[in-house]
Coordinates of C-alpha atoms in Angstrom, one line a residue:
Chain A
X1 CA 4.9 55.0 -63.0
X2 CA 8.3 55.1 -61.4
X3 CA 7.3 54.3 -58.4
X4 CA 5.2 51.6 -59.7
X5 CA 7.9 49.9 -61.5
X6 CA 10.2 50.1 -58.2
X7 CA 7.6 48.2 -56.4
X8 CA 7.8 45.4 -59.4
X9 CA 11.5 45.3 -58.9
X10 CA 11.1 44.7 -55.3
X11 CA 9.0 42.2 -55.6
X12 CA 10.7 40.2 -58.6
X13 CA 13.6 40.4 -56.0
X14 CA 11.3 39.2 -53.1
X15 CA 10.5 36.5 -55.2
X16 CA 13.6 35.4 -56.5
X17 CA 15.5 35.5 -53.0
X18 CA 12.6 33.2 -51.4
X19 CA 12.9 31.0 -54.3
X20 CA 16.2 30.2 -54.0
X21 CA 16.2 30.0 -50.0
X22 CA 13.4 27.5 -50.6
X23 CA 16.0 25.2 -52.7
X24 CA 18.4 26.0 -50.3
X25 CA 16.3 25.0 -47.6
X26 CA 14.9 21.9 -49.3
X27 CA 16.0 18.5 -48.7
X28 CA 19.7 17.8 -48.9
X29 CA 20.6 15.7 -52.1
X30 CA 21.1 12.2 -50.8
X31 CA 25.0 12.2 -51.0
X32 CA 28.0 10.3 -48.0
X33 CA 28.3 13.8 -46.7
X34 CA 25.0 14.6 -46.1
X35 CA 24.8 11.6 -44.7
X36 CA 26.9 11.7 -42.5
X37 CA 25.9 15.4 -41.5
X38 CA 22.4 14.0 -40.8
X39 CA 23.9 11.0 -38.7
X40 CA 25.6 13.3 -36.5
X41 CA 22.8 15.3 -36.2
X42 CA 20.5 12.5 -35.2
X43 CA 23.0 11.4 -32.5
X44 CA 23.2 14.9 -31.2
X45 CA 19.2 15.0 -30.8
X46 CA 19.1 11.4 -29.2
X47 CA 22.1 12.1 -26.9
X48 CA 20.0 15.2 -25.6
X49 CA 17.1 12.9 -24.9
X50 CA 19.2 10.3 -23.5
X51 CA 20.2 12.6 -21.2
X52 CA 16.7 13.3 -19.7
X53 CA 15.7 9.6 -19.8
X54 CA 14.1 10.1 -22.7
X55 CA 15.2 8.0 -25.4
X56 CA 12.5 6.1 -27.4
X57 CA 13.2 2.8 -28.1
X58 CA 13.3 2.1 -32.0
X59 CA 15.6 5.2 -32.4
X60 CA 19.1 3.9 -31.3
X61 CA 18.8 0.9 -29.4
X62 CA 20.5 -1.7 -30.5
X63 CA 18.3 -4.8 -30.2
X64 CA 15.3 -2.6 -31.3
X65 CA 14.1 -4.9 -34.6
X66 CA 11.5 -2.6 -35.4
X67 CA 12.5 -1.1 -38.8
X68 CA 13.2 -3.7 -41.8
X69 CA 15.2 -2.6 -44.2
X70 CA 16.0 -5.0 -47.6
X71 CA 19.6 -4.2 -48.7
X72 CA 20.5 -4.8 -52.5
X73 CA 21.8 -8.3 -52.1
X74 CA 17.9 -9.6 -51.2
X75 CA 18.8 -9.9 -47.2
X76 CA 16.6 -7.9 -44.7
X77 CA 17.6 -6.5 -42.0
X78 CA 15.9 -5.6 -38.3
X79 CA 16.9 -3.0 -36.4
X80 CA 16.3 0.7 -34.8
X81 CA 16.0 4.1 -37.0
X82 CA 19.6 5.0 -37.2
X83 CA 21.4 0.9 -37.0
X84 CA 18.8 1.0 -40.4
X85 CA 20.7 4.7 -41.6
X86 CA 24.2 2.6 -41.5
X87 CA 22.8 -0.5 -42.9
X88 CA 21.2 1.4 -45.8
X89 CA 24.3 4.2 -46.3
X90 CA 26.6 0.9 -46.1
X91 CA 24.9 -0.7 -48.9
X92 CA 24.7 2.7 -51.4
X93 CA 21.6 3.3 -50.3
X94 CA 21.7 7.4 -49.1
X95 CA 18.1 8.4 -50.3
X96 CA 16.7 5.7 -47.2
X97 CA 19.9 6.4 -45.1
X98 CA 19.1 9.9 -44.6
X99 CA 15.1 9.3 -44.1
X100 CA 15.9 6.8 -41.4
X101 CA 18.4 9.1 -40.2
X102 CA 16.2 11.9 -40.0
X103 CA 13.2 9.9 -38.2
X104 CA 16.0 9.4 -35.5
X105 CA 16.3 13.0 -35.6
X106 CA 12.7 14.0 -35.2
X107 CA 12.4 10.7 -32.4
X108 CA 15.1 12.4 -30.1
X109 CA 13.7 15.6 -30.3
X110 CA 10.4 14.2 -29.5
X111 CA 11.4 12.3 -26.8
X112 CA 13.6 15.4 -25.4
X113 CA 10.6 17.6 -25.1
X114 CA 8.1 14.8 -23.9
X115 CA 10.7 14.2 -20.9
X116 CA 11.1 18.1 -20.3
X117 CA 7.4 18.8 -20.4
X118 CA 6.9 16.2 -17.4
X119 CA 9.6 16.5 -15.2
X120 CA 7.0 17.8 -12.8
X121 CA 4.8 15.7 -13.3
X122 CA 3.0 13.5 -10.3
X123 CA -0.6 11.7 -9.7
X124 CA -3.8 12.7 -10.8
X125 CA -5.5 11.7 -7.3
Chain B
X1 CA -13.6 -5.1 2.6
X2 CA -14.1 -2.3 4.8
X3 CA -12.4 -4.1 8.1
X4 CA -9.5 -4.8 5.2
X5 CA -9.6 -1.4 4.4
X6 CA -10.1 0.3 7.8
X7 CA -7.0 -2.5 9.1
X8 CA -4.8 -1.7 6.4
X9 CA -5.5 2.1 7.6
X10 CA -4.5 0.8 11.4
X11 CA -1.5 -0.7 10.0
X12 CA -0.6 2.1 8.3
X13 CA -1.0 4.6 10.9
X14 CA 1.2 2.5 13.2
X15 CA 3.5 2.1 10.9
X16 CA 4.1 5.8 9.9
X17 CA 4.1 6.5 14.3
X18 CA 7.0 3.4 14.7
X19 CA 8.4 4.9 11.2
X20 CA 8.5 8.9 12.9
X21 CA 9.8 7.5 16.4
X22 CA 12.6 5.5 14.1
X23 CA 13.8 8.8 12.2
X24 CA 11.9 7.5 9.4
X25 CA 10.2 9.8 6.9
X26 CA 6.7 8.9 6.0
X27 CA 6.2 10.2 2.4
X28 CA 6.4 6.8 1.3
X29 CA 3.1 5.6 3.7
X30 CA 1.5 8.4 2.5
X31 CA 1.5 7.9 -0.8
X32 CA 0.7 4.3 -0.7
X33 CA -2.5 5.2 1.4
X34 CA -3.3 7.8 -1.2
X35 CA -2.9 5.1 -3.9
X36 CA -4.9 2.2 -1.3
X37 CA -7.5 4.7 -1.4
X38 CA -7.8 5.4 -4.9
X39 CA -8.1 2.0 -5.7
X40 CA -10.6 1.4 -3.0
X41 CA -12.7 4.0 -4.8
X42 CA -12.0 2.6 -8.3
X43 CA -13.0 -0.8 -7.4
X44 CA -15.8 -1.2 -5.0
X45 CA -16.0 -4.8 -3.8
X46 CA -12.9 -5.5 -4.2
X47 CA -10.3 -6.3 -1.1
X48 CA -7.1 -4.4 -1.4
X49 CA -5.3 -7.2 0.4
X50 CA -6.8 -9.4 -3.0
X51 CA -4.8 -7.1 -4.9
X52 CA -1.9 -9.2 -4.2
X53 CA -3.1 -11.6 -7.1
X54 CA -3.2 -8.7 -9.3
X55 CA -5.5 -9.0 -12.5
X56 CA -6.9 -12.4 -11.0
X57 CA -8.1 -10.5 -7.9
X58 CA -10.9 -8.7 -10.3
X59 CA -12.4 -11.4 -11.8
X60 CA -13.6 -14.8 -9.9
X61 CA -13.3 -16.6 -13.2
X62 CA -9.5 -15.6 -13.8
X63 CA -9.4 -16.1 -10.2
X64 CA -10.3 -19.4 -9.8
X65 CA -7.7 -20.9 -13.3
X66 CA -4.9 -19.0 -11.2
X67 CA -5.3 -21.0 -8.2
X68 CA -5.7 -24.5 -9.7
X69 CA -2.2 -23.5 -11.6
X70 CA -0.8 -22.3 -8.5
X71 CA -2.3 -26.0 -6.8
X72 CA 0.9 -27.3 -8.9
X73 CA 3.3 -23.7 -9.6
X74 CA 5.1 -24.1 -12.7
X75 CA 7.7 -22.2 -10.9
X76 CA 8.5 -25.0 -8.1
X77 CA 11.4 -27.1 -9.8
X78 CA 13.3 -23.7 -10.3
X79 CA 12.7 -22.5 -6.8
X80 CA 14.5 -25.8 -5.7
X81 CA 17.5 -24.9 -7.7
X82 CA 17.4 -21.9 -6.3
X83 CA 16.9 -23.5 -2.8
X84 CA 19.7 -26.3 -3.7
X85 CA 22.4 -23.0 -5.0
X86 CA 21.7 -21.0 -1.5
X87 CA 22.6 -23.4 0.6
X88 CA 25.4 -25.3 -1.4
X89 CA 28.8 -23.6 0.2
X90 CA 30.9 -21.6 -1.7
X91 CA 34.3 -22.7 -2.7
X92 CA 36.0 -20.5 0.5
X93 CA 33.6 -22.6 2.7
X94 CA 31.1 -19.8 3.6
X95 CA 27.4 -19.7 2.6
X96 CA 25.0 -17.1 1.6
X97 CA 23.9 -17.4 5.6
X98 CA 26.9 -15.6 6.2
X99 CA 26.0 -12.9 4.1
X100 CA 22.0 -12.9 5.1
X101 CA 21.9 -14.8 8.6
X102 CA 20.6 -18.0 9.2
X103 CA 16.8 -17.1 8.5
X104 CA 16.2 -17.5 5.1
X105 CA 12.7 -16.2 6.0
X106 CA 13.9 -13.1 7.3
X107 CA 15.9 -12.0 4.1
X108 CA 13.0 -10.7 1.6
X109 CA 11.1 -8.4 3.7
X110 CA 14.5 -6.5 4.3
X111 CA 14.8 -5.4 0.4
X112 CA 15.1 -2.8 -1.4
X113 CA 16.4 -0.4 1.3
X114 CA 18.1 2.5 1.3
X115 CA 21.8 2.2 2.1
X116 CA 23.2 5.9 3.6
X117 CA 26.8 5.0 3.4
X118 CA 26.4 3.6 -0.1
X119 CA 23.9 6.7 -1.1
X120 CA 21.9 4.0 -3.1
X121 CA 19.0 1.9 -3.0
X122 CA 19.6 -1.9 -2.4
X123 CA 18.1 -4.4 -3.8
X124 CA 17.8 -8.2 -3.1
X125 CA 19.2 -9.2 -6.3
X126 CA 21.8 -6.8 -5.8
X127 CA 22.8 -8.2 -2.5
X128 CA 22.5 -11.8 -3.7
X129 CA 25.8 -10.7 -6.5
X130 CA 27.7 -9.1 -3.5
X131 CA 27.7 -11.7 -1.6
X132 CA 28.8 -14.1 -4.8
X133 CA 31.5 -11.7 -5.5
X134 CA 33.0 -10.9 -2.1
X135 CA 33.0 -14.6 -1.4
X136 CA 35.0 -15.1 -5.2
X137 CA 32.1 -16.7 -6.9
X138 CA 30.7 -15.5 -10.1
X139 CA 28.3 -13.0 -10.4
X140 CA 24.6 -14.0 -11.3
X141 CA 22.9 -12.6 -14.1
X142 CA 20.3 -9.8 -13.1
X143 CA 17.0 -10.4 -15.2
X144 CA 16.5 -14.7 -14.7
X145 CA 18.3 -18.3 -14.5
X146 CA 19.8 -18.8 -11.0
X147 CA 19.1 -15.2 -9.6
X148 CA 15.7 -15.6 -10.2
X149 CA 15.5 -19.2 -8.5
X150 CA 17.2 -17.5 -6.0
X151 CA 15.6 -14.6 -5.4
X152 CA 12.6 -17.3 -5.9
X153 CA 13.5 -19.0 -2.9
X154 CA 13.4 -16.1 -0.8
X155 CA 10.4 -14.9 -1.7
X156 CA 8.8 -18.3 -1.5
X157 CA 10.5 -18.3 2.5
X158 CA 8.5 -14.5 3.3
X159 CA 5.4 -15.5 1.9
X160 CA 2.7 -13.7 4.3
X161 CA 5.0 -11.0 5.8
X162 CA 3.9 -7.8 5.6
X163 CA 5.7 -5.4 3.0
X164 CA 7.0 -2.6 5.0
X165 CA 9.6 -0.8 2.6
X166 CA 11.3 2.3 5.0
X167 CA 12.4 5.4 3.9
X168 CA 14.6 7.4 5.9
X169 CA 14.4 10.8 6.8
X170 CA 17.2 11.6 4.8
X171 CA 17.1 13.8 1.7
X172 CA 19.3 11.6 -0.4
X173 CA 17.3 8.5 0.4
X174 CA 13.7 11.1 0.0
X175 CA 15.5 12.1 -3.3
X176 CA 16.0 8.5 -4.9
X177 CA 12.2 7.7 -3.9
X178 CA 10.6 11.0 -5.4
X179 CA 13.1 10.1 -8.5
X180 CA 11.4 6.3 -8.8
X181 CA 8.1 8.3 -8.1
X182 CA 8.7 10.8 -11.2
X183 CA 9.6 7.5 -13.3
X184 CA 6.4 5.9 -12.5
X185 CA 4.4 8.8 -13.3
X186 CA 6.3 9.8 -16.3
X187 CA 4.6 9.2 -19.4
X188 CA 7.7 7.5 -21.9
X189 CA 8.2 6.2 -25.4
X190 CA 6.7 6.4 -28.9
X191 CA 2.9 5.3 -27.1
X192 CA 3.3 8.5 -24.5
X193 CA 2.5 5.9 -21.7
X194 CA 3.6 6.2 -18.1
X195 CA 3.7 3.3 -15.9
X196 CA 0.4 5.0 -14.0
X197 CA -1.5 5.1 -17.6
X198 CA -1.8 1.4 -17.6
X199 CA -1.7 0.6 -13.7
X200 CA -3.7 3.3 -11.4
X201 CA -5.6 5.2 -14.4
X202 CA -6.4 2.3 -16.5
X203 CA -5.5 -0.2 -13.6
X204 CA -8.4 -3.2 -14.1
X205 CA -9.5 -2.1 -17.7
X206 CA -8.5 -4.2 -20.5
X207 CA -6.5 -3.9 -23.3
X208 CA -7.8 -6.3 -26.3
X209 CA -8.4 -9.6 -23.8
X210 CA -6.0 -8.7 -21.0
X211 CA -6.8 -6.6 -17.4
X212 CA -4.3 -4.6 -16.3
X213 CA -3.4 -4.9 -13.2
X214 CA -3.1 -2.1 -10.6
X215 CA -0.2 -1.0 -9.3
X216 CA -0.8 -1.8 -5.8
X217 CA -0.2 -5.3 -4.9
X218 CA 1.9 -5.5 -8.1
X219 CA 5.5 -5.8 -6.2
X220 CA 4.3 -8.2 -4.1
X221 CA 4.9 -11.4 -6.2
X222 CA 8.2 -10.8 -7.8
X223 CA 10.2 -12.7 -8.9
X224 CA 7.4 -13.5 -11.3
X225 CA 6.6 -16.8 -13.2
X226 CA 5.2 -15.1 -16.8
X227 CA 3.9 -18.0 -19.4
X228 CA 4.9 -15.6 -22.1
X229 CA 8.4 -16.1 -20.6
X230 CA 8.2 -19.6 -20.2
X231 CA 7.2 -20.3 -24.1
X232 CA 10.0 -18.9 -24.6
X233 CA 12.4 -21.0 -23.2
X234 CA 13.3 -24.6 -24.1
X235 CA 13.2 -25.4 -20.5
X236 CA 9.7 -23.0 -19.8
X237 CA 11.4 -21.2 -17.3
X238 CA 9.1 -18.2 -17.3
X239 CA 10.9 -17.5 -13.8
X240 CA 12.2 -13.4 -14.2
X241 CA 13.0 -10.5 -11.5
X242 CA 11.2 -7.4 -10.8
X243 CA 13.8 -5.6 -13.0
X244 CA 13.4 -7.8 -16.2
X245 CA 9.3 -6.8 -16.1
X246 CA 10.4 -3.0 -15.9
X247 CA 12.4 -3.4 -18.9
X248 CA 9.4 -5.3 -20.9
X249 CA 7.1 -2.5 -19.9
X250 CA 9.1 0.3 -20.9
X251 CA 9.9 -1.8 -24.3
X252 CA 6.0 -2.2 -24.7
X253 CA 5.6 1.8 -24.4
X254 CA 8.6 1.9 -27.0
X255 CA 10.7 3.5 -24.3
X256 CA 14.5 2.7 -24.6
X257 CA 14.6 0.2 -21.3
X258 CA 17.3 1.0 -18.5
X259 CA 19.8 -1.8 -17.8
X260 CA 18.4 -4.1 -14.7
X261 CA 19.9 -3.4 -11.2
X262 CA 20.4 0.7 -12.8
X263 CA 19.8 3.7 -11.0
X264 CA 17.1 4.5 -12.9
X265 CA 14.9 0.9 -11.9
X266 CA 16.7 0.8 -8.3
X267 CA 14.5 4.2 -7.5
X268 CA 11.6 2.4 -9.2
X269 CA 11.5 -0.9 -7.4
X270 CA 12.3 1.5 -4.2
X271 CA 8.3 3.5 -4.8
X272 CA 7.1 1.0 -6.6
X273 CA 7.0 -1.8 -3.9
X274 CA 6.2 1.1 -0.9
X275 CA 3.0 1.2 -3.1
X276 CA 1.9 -2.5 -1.8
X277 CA 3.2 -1.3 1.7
X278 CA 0.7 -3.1 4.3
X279 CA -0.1 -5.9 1.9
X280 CA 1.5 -9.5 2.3
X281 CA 4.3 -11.1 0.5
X282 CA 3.3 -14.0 -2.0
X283 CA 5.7 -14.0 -4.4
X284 CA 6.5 -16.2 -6.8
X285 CA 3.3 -16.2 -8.3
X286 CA 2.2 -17.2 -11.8
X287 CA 1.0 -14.6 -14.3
X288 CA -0.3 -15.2 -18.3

């Protein structure tokens, strides 16, 4: 019965540690520091692709008009990913800020690995 | 097709023996044969020296609208300026003769070229700038206006020479090819396209209504007069460099394009145009 109960214990404490990493882990609340933590974060990942050649072009780019983004005052904006980040942070906005920022994140790393995985590469004939 | 073929071969064979005598490595020949010979598999009945017209060389259809344009080029008015610019003196009294010689006609065919005390590719358009700037003119911009005329002009003066890039046998200058080679092949941007995807893989398939055109043949006709350039200028000038079409491709893959007349493109234009290496000069040439 002891030992039964110690087993409980454990894994009441199990449960309660991986809750709490799980909030921990979840997304970041949409605040200017987080922002700015996932700006610097999506520069580092697009840096490291730049410097295989691999940048994609709606990431950084600055005459990329791929992503439109409508700020509060009814005017929308064209531009890449993270130009989008700073539009949308600028105007308040840190929920879409950080998304965009993010998707500039996951686009470097992207474009990192698919430069890296071919640096071999050569024809097929 | 087969005495094309089996001269282009010929050609290529004494090429690569002048090219060994010279000090001349011959990786580039190779791989163009390799690439000749692909496409000579992948499209039976068609003449690799046709493949000069690109897209237009698949279809007798497409064919035939290309040459009544080209009857009356879109393209000729710029070439004229471009013409008219080369041989107005500069302000010191020198000319761009005294940067290229007095053979207008011999100036294409030289370019791009690998410069050993420079450690870089050269390009025409590059040159064209240099000789500006050494002579205290302004520089041209790199991707169309007057460097394409230009560039235009000489191109339209090596029409039917033979396209004879050289690379040295010198590991630097073998380095900046395989890196142009490694761009080409490289598969780039959001769409995870290479420029051999679309041009050797897929080269004559369509995408929605358009061919694409293979990648031999393709360096031929640069600077290039594109009607999807031209509607886009008040004047149609759809007149653009070899460079300004690298940057639309990789844009159209979603790649983040390299600046014109960079490293990157230099190395590309340096494999690139060894790929049409036997074929002739017939650049400009108009494309949809």
């Amino acid at each position: 019965m002891k030992h039964l109960a110690k087993i409980a214990a454990g894994v009441s404490a199990a449960l309660l540690l991986s809750s709490s990493v799980a909030f921990a882990g979840g997304k970041a609340a949409p605040t200017k520091e987080n922002f700015e933590k996932a700006l610097a974060q999506a520069n580092a990942a697009l840096d490291r692709a730049a410097s295989v050649e691999g940048e994609w072009r709606d990431s950084r780019w600055k005459k990329s008009t791929f992503v439109k983004y409508k700020t509060k005052d009814g005017k929308t904006h064209k531009s890449s990913f993270l130009g989008a980040a700073e539009i949308a942070a600028a105007d308040g906005d840190y929920a879409s800020a950080m998304k965009f920022a993010e998707t500039a994140t996951f686009q470097g790393n992207m474009g990192y690995e698919q430069a890296v995985g071919q640096k071999n590469i050569g024809p097929r004939f | 097709m087969h005495k094309i073929v089996k001269s282009l071969l010929a050609a290529s064979v004494a090429v690569s023996t002048s090219v060994a005598v010279a000090g001349n490595s011959d990786i580039n020949n190779k791989d163009a044969m390799a690439m000749q010979e692909y496409f000579k598999n992948k499209l039976p009945g068609v003449e690799m020296s046709s493949l000069i017209h690109g897209a237009y060389a698949l279809d007798e259809s497409r064919f035939d609208q290309f040459m009544n344009i080209e009857e009356f080029p879109p393209y000729e008015d710029f070439v004229a300026k471009g013409e008219e610019f080369y041989n107005t003196p500069f302000k010191n009294g020198k000319s761009f003769a005294d940067c290229f010689g007095d053979d207008p006609s011999a100036v294409k065919a030289k370019y791009p070229h690998w410069d050993s005390k420079k450690e870089s590719v050269v390009t025409l358009e590059e040159d064209i700038n240099k000789c500006l700037t050494d002579n205290g003119e302004k520089a041209l911009g790199w991707k169309k206006g007057m460097m394409a005329y230009v560039s235009g002009y000489l191109a339209t003066e090596a029409r039917g020479q033979t396209i004879n890039v050289v690379v040295p046998d010198d590991p630097k200058a073998i380095a900046a090819y395989e890196d142009g080679k490694k761009h080409f092949y490289q598969k780039r941007g959001q769409l995870n396209l290479s420029c051999a995807d679309c041009h050797v893989y897929y080269g004559s398939s369509y995408v929605r209504s358009e061919v694409l055109s293979p990648a031999t043949g393709q360096a031929s006709h640069f600077p290039v007069y594109r009607q999807k350039w031209a509607n886009g200028s008040p004047n149609e000038d759809g007149l653009g460099t070899l460079h300004r079409r690298y940057g639309g491709c990789n844009k159209q893959v979603r790649a983040k394009p390299f600046k014109a007349q960079s490293e990157e493109y230099k190395n590309l234009e340096f494999f690139h145009t060894s790929m049409s290496n036997g074929l002739e000069y017939n650049g400009p040439a108009y494309r949809k």
